[in-house]
Short mmCIF file of C-alpha atoms and ligand atoms in Angstrom, two decimals:
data_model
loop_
_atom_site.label_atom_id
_atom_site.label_comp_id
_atom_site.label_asym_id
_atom_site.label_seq_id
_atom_site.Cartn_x
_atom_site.Cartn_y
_atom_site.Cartn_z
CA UNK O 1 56.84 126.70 76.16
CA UNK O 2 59.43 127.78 73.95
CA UNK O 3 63.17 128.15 75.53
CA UNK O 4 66.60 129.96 74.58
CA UNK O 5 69.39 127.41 75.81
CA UNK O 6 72.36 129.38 76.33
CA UNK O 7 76.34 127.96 76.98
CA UNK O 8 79.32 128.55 76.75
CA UNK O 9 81.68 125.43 77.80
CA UNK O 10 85.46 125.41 79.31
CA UNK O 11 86.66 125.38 76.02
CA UNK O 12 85.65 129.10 75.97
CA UNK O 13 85.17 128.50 72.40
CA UNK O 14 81.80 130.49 71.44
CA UNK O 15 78.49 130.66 72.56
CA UNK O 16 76.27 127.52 71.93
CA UNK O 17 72.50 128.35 71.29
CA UNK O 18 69.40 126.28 70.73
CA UNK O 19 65.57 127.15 70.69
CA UNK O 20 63.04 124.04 72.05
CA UNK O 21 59.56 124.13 72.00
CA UNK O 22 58.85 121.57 75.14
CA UNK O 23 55.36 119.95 75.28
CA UNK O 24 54.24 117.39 77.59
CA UNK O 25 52.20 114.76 76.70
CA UNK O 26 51.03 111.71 77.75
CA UNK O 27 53.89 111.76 80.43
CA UNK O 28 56.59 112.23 78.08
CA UNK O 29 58.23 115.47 77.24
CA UNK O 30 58.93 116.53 73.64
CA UNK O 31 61.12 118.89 72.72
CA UNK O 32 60.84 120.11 68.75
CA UNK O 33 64.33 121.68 68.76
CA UNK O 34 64.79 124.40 66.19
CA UNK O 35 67.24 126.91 65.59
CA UNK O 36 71.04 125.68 67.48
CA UNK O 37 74.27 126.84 66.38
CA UNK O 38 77.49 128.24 68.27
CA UNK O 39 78.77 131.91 67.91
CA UNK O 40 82.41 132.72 68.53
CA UNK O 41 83.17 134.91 71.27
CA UNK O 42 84.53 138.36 69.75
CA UNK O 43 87.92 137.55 69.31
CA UNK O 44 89.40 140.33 72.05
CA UNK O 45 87.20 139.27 73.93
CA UNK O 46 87.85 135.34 74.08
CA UNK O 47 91.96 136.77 74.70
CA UNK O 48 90.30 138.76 77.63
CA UNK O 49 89.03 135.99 79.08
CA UNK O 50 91.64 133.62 78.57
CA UNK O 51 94.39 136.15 80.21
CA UNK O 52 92.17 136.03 83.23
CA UNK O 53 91.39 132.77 83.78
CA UNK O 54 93.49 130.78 86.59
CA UNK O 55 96.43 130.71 87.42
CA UNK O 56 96.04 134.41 86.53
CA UNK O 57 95.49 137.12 89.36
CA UNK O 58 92.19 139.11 88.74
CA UNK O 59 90.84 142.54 90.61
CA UNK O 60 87.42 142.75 90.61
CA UNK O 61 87.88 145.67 88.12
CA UNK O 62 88.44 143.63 85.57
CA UNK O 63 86.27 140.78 86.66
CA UNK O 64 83.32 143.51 86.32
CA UNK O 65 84.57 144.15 83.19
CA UNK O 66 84.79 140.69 82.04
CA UNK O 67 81.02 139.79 83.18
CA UNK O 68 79.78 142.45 81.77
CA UNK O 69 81.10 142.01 78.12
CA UNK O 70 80.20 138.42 78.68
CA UNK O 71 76.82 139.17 79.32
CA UNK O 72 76.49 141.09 76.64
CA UNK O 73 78.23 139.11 74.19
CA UNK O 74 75.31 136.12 75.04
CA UNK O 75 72.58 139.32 74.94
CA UNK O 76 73.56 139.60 71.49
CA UNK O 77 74.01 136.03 70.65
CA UNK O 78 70.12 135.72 72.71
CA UNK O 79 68.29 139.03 70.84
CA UNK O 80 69.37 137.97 66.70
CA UNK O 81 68.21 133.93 68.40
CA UNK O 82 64.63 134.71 70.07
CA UNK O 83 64.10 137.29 66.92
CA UNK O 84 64.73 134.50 64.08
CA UNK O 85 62.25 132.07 66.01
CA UNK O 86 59.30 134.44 66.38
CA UNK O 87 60.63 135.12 69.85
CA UNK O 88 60.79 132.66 72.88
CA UNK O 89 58.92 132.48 76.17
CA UNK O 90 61.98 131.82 78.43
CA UNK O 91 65.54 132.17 78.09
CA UNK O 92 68.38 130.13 80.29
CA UNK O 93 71.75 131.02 79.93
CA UNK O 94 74.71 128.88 82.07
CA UNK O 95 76.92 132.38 81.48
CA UNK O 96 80.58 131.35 81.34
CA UNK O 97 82.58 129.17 84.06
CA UNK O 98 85.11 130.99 85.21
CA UNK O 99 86.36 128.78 88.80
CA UNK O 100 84.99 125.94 89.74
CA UNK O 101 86.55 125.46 93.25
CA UNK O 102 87.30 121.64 93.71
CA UNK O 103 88.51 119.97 97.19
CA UNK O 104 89.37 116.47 96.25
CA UNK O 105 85.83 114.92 95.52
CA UNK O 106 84.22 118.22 96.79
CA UNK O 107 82.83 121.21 95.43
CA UNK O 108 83.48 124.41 97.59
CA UNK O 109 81.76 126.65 94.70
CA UNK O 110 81.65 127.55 91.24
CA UNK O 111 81.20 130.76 89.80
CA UNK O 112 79.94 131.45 85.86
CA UNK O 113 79.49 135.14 84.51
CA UNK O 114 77.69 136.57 82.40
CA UNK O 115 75.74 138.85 84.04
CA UNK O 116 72.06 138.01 82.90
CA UNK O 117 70.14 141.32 83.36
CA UNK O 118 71.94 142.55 80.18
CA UNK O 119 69.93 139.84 78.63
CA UNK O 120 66.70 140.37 80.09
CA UNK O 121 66.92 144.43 79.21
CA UNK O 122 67.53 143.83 75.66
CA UNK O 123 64.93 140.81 75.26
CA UNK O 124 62.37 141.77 77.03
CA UNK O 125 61.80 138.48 78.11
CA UNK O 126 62.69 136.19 81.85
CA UNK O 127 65.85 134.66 82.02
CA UNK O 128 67.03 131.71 84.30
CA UNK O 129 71.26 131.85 85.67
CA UNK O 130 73.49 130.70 87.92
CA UNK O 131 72.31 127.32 87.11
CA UNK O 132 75.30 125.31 88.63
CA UNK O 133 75.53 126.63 92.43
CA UNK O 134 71.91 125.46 93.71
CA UNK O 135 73.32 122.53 93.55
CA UNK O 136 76.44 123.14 95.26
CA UNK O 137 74.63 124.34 98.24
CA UNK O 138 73.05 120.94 98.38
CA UNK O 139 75.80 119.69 98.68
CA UNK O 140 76.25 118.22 94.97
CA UNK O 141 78.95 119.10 92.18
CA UNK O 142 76.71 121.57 90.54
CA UNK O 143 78.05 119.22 87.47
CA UNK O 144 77.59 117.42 84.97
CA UNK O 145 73.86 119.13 84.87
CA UNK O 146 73.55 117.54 81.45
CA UNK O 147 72.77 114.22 83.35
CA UNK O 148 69.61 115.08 84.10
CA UNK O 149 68.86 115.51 80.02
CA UNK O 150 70.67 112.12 79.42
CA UNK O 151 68.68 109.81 82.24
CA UNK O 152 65.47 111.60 79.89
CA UNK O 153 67.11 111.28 76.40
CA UNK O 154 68.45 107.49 76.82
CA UNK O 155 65.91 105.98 79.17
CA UNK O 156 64.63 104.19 76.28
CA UNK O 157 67.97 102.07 75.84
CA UNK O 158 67.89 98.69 77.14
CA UNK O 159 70.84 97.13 79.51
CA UNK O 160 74.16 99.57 79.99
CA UNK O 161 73.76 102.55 78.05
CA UNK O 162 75.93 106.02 79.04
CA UNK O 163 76.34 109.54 77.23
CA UNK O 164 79.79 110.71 76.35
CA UNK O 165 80.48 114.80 76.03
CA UNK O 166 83.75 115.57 74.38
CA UNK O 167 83.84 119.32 75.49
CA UNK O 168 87.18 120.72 77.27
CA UNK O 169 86.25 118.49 79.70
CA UNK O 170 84.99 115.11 78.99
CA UNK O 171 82.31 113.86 81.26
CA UNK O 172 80.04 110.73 81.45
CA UNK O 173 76.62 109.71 82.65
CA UNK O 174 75.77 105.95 83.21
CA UNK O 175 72.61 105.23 83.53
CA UNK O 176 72.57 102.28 85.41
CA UNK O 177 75.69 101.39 86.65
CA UNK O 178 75.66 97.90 88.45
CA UNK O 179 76.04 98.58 91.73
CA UNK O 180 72.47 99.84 91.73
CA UNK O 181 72.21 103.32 93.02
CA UNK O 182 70.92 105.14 90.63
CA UNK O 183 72.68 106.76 87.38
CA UNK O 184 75.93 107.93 87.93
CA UNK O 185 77.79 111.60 86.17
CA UNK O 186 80.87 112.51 86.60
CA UNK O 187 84.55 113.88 84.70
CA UNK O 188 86.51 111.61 83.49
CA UNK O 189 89.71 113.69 82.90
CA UNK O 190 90.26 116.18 79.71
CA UNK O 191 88.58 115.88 76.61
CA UNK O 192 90.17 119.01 74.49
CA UNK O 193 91.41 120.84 76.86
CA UNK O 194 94.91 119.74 76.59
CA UNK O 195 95.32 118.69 73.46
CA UNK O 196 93.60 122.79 72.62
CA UNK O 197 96.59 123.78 74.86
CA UNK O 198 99.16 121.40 73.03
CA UNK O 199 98.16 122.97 69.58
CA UNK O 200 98.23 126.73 70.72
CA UNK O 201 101.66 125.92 72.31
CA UNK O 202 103.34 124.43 68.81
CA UNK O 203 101.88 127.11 66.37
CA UNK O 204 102.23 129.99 68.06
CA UNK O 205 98.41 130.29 68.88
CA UNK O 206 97.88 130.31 65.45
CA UNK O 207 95.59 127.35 65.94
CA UNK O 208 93.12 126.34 68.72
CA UNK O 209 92.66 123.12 67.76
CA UNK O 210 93.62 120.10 65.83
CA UNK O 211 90.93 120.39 63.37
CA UNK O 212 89.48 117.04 62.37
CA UNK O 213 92.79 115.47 64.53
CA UNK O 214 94.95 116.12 61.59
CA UNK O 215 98.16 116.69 64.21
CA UNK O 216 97.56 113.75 66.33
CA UNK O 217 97.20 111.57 63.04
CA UNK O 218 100.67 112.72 62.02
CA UNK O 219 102.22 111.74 65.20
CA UNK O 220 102.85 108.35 67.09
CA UNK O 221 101.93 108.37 70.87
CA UNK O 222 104.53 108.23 73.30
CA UNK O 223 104.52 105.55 75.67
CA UNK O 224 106.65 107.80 77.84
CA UNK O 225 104.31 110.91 78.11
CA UNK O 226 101.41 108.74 78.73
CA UNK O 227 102.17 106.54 81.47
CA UNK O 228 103.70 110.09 82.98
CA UNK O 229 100.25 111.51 82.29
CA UNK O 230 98.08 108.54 83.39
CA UNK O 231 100.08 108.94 86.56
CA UNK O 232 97.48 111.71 87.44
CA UNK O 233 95.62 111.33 90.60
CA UNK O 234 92.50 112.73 89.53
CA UNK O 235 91.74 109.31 87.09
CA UNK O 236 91.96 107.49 90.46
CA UNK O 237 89.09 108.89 92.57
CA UNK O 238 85.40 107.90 92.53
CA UNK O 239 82.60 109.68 91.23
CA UNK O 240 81.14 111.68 91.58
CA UNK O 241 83.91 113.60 90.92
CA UNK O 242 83.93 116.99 88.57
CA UNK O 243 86.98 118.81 87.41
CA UNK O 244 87.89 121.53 84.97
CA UNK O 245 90.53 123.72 83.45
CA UNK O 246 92.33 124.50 87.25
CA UNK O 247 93.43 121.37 86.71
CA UNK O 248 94.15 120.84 83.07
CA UNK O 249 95.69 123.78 81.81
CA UNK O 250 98.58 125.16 79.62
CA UNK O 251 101.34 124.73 82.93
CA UNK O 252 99.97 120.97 83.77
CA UNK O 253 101.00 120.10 79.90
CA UNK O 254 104.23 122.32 80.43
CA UNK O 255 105.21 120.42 83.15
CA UNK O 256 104.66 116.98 81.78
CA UNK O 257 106.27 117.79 78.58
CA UNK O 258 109.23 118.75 80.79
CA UNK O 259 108.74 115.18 82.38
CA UNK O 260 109.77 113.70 78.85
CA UNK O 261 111.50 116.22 77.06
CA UNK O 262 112.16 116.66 72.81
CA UNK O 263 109.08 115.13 71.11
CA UNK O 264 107.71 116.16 68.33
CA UNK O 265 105.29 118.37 68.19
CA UNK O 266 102.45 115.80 66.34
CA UNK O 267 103.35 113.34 68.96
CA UNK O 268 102.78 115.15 71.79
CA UNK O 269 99.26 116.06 70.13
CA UNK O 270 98.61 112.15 69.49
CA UNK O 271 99.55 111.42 73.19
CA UNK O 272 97.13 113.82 74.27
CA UNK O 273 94.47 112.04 72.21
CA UNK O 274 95.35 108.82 73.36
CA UNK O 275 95.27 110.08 77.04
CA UNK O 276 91.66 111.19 76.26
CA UNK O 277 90.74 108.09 74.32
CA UNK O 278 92.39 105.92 77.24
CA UNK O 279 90.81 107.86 80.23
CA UNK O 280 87.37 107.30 78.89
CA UNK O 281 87.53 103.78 77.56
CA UNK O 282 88.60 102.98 81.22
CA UNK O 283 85.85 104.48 82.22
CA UNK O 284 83.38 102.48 79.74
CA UNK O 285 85.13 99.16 80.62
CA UNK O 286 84.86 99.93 84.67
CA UNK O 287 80.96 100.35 83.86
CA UNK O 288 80.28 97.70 81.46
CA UNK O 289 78.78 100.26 79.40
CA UNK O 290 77.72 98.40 76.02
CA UNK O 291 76.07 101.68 73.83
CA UNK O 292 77.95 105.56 74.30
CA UNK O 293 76.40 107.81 72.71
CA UNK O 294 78.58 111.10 72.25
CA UNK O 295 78.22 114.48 71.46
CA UNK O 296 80.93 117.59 72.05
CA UNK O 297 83.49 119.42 69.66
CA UNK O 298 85.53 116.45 69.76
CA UNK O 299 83.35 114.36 67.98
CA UNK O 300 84.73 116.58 64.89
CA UNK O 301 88.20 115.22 65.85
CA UNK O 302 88.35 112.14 63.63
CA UNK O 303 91.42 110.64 65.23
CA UNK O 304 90.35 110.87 68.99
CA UNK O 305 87.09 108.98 67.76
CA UNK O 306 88.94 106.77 65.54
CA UNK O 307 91.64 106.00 68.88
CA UNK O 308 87.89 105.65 71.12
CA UNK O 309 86.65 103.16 68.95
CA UNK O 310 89.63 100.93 68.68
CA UNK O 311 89.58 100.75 72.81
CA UNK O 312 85.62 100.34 73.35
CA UNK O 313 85.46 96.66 71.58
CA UNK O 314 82.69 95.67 71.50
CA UNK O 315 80.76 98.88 72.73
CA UNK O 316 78.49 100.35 70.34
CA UNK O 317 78.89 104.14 69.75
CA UNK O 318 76.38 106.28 68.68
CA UNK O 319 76.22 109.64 68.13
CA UNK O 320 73.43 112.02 70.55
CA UNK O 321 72.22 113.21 67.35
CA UNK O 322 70.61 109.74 66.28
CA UNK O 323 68.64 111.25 69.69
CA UNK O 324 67.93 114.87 68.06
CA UNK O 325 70.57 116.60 70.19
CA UNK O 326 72.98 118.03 67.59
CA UNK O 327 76.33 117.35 69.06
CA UNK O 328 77.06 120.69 68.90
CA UNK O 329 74.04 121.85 70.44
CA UNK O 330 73.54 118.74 72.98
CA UNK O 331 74.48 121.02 76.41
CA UNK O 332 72.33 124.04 75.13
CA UNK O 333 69.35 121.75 74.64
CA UNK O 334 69.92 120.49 78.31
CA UNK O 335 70.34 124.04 79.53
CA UNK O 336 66.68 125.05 77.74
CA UNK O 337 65.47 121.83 79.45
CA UNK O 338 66.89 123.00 82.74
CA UNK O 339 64.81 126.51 82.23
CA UNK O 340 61.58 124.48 81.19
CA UNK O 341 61.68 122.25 84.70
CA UNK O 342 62.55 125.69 86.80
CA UNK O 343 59.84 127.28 84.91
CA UNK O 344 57.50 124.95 86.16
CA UNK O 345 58.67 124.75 89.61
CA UNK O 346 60.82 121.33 88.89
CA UNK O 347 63.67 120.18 89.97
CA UNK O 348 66.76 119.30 86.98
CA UNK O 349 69.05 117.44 88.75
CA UNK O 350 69.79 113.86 89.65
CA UNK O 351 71.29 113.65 93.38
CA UNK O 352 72.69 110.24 92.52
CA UNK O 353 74.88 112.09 89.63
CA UNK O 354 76.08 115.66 90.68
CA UNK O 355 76.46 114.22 94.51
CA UNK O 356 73.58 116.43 96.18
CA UNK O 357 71.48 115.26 99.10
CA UNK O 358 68.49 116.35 96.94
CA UNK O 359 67.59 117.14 93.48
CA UNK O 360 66.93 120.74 93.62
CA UNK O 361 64.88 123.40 91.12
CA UNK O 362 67.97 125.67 89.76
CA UNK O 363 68.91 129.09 89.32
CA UNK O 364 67.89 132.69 90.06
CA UNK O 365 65.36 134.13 88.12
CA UNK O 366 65.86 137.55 86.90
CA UNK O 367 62.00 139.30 85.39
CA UNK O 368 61.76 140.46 81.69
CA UNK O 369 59.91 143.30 81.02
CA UNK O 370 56.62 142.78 82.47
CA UNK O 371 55.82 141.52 86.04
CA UNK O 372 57.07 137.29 86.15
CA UNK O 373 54.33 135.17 85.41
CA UNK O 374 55.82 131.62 85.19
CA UNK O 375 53.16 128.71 84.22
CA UNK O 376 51.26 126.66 87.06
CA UNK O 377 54.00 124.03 89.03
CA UNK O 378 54.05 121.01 87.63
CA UNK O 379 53.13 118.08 90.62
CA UNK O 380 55.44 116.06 88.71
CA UNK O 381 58.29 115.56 87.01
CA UNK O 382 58.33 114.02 83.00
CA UNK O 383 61.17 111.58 83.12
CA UNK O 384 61.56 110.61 79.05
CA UNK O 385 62.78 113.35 76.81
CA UNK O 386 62.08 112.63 73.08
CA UNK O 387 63.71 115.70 70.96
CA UNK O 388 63.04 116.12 67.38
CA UNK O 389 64.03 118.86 64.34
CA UNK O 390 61.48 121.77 64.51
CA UNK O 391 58.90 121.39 61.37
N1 LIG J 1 86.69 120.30 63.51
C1 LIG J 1 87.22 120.00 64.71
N2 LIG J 1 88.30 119.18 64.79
C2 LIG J 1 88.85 118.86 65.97
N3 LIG J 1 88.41 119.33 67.15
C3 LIG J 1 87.34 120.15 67.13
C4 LIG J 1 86.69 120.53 65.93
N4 LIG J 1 85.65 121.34 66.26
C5 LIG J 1 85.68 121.47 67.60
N5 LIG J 1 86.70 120.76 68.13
C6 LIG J 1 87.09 120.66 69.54
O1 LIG J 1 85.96 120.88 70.34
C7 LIG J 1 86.24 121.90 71.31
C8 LIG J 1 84.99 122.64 71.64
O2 LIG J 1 84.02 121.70 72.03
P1 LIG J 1 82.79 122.12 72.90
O3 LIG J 1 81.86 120.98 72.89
O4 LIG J 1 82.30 123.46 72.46
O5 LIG J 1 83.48 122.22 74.32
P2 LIG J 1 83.14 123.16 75.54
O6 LIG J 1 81.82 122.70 76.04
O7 LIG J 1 84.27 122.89 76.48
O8 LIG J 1 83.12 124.57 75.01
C9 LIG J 1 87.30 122.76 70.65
O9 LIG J 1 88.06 123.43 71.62
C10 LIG J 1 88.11 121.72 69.88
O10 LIG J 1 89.07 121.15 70.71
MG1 LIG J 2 82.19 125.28 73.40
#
């Protein structure tokens, strides 16, 4: 069965793609992954979005408006996809996080738009949403749902391997942490997200970024800022534990930068790498992890890997692409995978990771053009993933 992955992540960046034809054999699933790339959200529409995110008030004029354009932003992104591969027997599209309500370590609900008939109209063919709630009805996170896709991908590593996604957000999945329940996923603070909002704040929004962690290379990291930021509850709870961009936004940074006032711009960006660096090496060290493998937008940023390095020791980091996941493309492969196990009647997620009582099958299904036929359920579930490049 050949699958669309569709995401867009809380860096709001662009829309992340990636076409896998899933077999099953012998017990193992294989996924030959072929087309993947990212698309950047029309730029008025990416300001759009960003004006109405939190702390912003919305009416649900505009939030119409907004999932509307959204969903038809990833129809177009989906239509010029499934046509380049010959077309594509499934689609699953994650749509575009727009609240995820947190209560300390629980999840009240989350909410992504995106509204997926858009896609189904133009394509012609069935597409899987609202991934993430399911989930939260069971009582789990609804996040990371990448877990699920890293248990699969690095089952085949020995001892105390985890996955590392440098997205906004920067979460982690241990596979077999020591206390023996079962693989653990979780956020372990901000990845790019405010560092992102660090760079738009000293140029003006002339920059989203700090591409290839030019800024933060220039600067020195302030003791000052950092102990004020490690101060941060959040680093102190146990997982399973998700958070997002309610948290870590534009006023947080604002009001820690008026915690320790006058730095330089480069240093503030630097501190904000080291926070990120720090956050997750803590992380690695509290779970004697001894291989990451990472994938994200951050891998691009040469100094935040650079600081990660120089805190894991001895840890050996890999990249999920010596797996066949692109790092750019590593959460829309797990999003196709997430179609191909509803498809087939399975569940995707790991109850010991996002928190749920139960793994549950995700999403609503909304018919292409024809009546839904969806393949025979599967009694049971594959539970090794080996992806490799399309021939
Ligand atoms: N060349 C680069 N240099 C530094 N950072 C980069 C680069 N490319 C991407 N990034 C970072 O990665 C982020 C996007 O990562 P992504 O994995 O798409 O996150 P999300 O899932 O939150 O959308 C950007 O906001 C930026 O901070
Ligand atoms: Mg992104």
């Amino acid at each position: 069965m050949r699958v669309l992955g569709l995401i867009s992540g809380t860096s709001h960046d662009g829309i992340d793609f990636a076409v896998v034809d899933f077999t099953v054999r012998d017990g193992v699933l294989h996924g030959s992954v072929g087309a993947t790339g990212s698309t950047p959200y029309p730029a008025p529409l990416r300001a759009r979005l960003i004006a109405a995110l939190p702390p912003a008030a919305l009416t649900f004029g505009a939030a119409c408006e907004l999932d509307t354009l959204i969903g038809q932003a990833f129809t177009e992104v989906a239509a010029d996809v499934a046509a380049q591969a010959g077309g594509v027997d499934l689609i699953c599209s994650h749509g575009q996080t727009v609240y995820h309500w947190v209560d300390g370590r629980q999840v009240l609900g989350t909410l992504q738009i995106g509204q997926p008939a858009w896609i189904a109209e133009r394509t012609g063919v069935p597409v899987v949403a609202d991934v993430r709630v399911r989930d939260v009805a069971a009582g789990g996170h609804g996040a990371p749902l990448v877990s699920m896709m890293d248990v699969m991908l690095l089952a085949g590593l020995p001892d105390r391997p985890a996955a590392l996604n440098l997205g906004g957000i920067a979460n982690l999945t241990v596979l077999r942490p020591r206390d023996g329940a079962g693989p653990l996923a979780y956020d372990s603070g901000p990845a790019n997200a405010l560092i992102d909002a660090a760079v738009v704040r000293v140029t003006g929004g002339k920059a989203g970024y700090d591409a290839d962690g030019r800024m933060a290379a220039a600067g020195r990291v302030d003791q000052r800022l950092l102990d004020h930021l490690l101060a941060e509850p959040y680093y102190r709870l146990d997982p399973p534990k998700t958070t997002g961009k309610e948290l870590f936004h534009a006023g947080y940074l604002e009001r820690a930068l008026a915690a320790v006032p006058d730095l330089p711009a480069a240093d503030v960006v630097a501190t904000l790498t080291a926070l990120t660096a720090r956050t997750v090496a803590d992380q690695v060290r509290r779970y004697e992890v001894d291989t990451l493998v990472a994938a994200g937008g951050g891998c691009a940023n040469a100094t935040l890997m650079a600081m990660l390095a120089d805190r894991l020791g001895g840890v050996r980091l890999m990249s999920a692409a010596e797996f066949g996941a692109p790092v750019d493309a590593k959460e829309a492969i797990a999003f196709a995978l997430i179609g191909w196990h509803t498809a087939h009647g399975l569940p995707a997620t790991v109850p010991s990771c996002t928190g749920a009582g139960a793994a549950r099958v995700l999403g609503a299904i909304v018919p292409g053009g024809g009546p839904l036929r969806l393949p025979a359920p599967r009694a049971t579930a594959p539970d090794v993933l080996r992806l490799g490049a399309a021939p």
